[in-house]
CSV table of C-alpha atoms in Angstrom, one decimal:
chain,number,residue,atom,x,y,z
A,1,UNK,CA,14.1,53.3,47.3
A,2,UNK,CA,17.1,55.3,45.3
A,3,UNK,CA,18.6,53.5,42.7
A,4,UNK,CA,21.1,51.5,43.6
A,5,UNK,CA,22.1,49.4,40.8
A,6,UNK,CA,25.3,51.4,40.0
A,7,UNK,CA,25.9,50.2,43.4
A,8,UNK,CA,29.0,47.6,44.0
A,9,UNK,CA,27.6,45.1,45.8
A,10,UNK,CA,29.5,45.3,48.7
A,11,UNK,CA,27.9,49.0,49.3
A,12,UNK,CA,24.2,47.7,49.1
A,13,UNK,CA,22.5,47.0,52.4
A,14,UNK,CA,20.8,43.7,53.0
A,15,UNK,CA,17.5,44.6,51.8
A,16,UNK,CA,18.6,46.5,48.5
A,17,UNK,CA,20.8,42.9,47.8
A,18,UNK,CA,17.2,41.0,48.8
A,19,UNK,CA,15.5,43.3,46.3
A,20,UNK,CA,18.2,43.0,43.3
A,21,UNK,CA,18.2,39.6,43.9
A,22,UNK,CA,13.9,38.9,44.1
A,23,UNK,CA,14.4,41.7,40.7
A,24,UNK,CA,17.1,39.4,39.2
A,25,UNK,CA,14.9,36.1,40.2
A,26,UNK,CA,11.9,37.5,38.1
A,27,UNK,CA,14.0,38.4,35.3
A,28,UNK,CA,14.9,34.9,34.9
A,29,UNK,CA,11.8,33.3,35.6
A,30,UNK,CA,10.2,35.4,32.6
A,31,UNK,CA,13.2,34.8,30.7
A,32,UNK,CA,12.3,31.0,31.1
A,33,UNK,CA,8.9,30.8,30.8
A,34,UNK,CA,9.7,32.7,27.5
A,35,UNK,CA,12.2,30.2,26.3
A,36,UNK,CA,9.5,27.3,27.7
A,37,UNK,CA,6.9,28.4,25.6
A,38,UNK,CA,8.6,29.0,22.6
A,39,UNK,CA,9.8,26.1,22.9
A,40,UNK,CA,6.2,24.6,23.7
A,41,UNK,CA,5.2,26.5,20.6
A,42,UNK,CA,7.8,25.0,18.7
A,43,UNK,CA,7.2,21.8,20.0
A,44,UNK,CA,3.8,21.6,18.4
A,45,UNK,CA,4.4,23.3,15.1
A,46,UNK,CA,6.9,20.3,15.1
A,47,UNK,CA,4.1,17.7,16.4
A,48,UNK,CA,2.1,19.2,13.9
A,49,UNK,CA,4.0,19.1,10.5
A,50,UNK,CA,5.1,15.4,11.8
A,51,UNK,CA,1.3,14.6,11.7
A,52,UNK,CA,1.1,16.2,8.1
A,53,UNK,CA,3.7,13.8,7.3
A,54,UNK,CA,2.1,10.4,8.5
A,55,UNK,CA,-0.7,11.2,7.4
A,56,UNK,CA,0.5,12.0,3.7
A,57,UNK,CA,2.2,8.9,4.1
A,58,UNK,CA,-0.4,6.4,5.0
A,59,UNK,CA,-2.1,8.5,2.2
A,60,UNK,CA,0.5,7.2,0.0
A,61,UNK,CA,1.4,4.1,1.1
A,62,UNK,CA,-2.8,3.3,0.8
A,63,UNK,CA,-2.6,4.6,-3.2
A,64,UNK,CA,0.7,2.3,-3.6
A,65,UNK,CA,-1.6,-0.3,-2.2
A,66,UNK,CA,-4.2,0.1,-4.2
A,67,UNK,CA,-2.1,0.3,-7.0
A,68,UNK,CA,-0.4,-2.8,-6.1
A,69,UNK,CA,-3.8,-4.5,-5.6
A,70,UNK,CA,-5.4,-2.8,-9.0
A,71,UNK,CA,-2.3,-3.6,-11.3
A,72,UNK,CA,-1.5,-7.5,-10.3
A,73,UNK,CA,-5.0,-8.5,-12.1
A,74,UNK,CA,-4.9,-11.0,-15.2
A,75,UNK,CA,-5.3,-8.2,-17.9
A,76,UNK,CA,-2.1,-6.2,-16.6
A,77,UNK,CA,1.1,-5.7,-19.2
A,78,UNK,CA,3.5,-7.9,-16.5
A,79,UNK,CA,1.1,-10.9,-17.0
A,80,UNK,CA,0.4,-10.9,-20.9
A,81,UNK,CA,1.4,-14.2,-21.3
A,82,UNK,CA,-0.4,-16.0,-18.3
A,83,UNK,CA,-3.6,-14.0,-19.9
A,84,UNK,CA,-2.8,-15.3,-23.5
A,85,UNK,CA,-2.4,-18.8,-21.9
A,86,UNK,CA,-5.4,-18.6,-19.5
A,87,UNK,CA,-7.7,-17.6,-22.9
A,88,UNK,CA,-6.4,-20.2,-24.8
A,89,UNK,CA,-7.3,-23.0,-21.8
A,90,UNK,CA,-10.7,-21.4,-21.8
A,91,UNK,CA,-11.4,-21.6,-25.6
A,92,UNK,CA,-9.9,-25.3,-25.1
A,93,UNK,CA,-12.1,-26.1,-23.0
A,94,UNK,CA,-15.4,-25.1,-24.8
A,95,UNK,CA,-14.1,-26.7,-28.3
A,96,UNK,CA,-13.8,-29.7,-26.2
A,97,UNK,CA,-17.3,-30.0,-25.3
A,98,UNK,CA,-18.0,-29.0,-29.0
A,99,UNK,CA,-15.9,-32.4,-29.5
A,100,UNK,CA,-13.8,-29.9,-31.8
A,101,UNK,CA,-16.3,-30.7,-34.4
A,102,UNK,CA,-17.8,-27.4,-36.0
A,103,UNK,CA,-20.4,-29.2,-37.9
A,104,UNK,CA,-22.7,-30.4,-34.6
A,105,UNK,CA,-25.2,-29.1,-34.1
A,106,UNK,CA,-24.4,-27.9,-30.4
A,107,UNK,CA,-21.7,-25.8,-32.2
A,108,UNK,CA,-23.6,-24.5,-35.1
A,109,UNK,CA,-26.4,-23.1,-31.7
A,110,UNK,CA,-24.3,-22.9,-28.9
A,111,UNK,CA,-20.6,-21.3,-29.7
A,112,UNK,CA,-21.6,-17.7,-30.0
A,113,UNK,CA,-23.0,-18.6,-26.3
A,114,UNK,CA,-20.4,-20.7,-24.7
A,115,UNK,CA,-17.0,-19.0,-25.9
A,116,UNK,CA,-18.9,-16.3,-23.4
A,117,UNK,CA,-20.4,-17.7,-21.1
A,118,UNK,CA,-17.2,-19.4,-19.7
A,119,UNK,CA,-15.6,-16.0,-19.0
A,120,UNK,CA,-19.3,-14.7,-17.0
A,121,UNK,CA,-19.0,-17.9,-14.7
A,122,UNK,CA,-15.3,-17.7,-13.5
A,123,UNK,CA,-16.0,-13.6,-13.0
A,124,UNK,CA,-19.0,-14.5,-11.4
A,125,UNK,CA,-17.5,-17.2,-9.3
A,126,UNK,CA,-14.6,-14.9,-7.8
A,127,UNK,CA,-17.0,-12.4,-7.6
A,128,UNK,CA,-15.5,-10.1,-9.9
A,129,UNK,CA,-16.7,-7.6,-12.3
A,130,UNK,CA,-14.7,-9.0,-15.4
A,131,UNK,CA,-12.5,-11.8,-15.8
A,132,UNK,CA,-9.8,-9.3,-16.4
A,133,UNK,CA,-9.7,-8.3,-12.7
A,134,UNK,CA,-8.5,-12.0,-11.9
A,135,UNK,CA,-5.9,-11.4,-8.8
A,136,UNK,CA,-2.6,-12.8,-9.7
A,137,UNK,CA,-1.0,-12.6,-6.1
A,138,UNK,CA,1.0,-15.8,-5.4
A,139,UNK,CA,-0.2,-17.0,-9.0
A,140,UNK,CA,2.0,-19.8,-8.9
A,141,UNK,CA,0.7,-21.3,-5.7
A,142,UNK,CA,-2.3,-23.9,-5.7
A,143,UNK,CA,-4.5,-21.3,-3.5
A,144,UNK,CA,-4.0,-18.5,-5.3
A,145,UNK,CA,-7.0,-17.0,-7.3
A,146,UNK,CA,-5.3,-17.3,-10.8
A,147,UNK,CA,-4.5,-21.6,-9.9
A,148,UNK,CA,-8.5,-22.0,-9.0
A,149,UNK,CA,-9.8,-19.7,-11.8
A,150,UNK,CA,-7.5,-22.3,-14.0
A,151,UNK,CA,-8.8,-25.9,-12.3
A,152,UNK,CA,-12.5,-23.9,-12.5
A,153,UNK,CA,-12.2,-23.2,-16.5
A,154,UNK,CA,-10.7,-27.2,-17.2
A,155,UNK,CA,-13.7,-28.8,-15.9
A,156,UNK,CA,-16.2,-25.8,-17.1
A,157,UNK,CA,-19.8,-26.8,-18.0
A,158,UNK,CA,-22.3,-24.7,-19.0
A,159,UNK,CA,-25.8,-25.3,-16.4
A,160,UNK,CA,-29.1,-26.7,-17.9
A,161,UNK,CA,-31.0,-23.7,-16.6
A,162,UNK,CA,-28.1,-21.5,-19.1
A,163,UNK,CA,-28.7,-24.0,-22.3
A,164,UNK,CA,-32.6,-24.3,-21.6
A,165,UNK,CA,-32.6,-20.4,-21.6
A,166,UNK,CA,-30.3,-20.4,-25.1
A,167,UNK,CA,-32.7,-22.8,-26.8
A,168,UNK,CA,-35.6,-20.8,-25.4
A,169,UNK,CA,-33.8,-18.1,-27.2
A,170,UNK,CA,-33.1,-19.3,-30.6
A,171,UNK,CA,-36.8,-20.6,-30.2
A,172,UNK,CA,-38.1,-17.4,-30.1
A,173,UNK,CA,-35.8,-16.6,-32.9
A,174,UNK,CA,-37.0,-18.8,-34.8
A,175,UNK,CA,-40.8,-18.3,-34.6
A,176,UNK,CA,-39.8,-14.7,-35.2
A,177,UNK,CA,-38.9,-15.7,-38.4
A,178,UNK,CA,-34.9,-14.0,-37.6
A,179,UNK,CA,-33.2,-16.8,-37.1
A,180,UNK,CA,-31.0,-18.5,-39.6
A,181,UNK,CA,-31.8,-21.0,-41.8
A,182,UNK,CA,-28.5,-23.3,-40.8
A,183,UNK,CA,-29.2,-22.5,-37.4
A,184,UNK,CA,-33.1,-23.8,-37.7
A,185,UNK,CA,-31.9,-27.2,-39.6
A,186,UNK,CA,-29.2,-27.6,-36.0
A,187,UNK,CA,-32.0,-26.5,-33.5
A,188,UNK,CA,-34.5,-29.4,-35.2
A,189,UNK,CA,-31.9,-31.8,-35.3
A,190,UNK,CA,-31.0,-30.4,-31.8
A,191,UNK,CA,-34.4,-31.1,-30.0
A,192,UNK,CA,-35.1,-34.0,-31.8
A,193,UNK,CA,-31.9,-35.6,-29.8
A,194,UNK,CA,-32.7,-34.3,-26.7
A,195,UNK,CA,-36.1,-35.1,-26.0
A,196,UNK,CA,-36.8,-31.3,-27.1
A,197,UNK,CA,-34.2,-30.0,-25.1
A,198,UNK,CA,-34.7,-32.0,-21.9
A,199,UNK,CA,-31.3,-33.1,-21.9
A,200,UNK,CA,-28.3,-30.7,-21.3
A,201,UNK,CA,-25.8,-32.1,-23.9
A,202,UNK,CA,-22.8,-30.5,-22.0
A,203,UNK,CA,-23.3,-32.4,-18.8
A,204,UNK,CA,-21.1,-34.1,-17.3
């Protein structure tokens, strides 16, 4: 077929208008399916950095989390003073079953144990690692970790398997020839008053 594109359209015949039309048709179905997949293409590279996003953002929000969750612990700078205050109830609480007297015998034996031991128990009964990783979410309310680890430290009492396992101890100590002589006059006074250590002093 001649070209016939210079052609005014009036001058084609039927089947060169057919053809310049089928010609034209093609054109912009290419054209399209150009413009569809770039925009497909686009689409994804779009899909694809939005992805990137969410996910650095649930990466984020998870560390902001954590940090949230790591930082509101007892030891933190924000809650100096509820530590300060929780120590001191703690240490109140062991010189009472001392009877604030430094002279007994239970303190002259047990008050390198005790002022310890308090602080292994409450980690060990919110199953923590230290103390210092009390939580202190919703610290004022009765439920909170921080009210319980306070109501668990007033009534505090070391067990009879712990204080059987101290005199054991300074026992051993004392055989050994290493233990102090103040310390063997308060562990003979000490056994003598509790059936040799039958009875757990600190008991309720």
């Amino acid at each position: 077929m001649e070209n016939f594109r210079t052609k005014a359209i009036a001058e084609m015949t039927k089947n060169e208008r057919d053809y310049l039309r089928n010609e034209l048709n093609e054109v912009d179905k290419k054209d399209i399916n150009e413009q569809l997949e770039l925009i497909k293409e686009q689409s994804e590279k779009q899909k694809a950095r939005i992805d990137i996003i969410e996910k650095e953002h649930e990466k984020t929000q998870t560390e902001v989390e954590n940090l949230k969750k790591n930082t509101n612990v007892i030891c933190s700078p924000f809650h100096s003073k509820r530590k300060r205050n929780f120590n001191k109830l703690c240490k109140s609480r062991v010189w009472s079953l001392f009877n604030n007297d430094i002279d007994s015998c239970e303190y002259v034996l047990f008050s390198s144990f005790l002022f310890k031991k308090i602080y292994g128990d409450i980690a060990t009964k919110f199953d923590l690692d230290s103390w210092h990783d009390l939580n202190m979410e919703n610290y004022e309310q009765e439920n909170s970790m921080y009210s319980q680890a306070k109501e668990f430290a007033n009534y505090w009492t070391p067990s009879g398997w712990y204080i059987r396992h101290c005199i054991d101890s300074l026992i051993e100590k004392r055989d050994n020839g290493v233990l102090s002589s103040e310390k063997c006059r308060a562990l003979t006074q000490y056994l003598k008053s509790t059936n040799n250590g039958e009875i757990n002093p600190f008991a309720a």
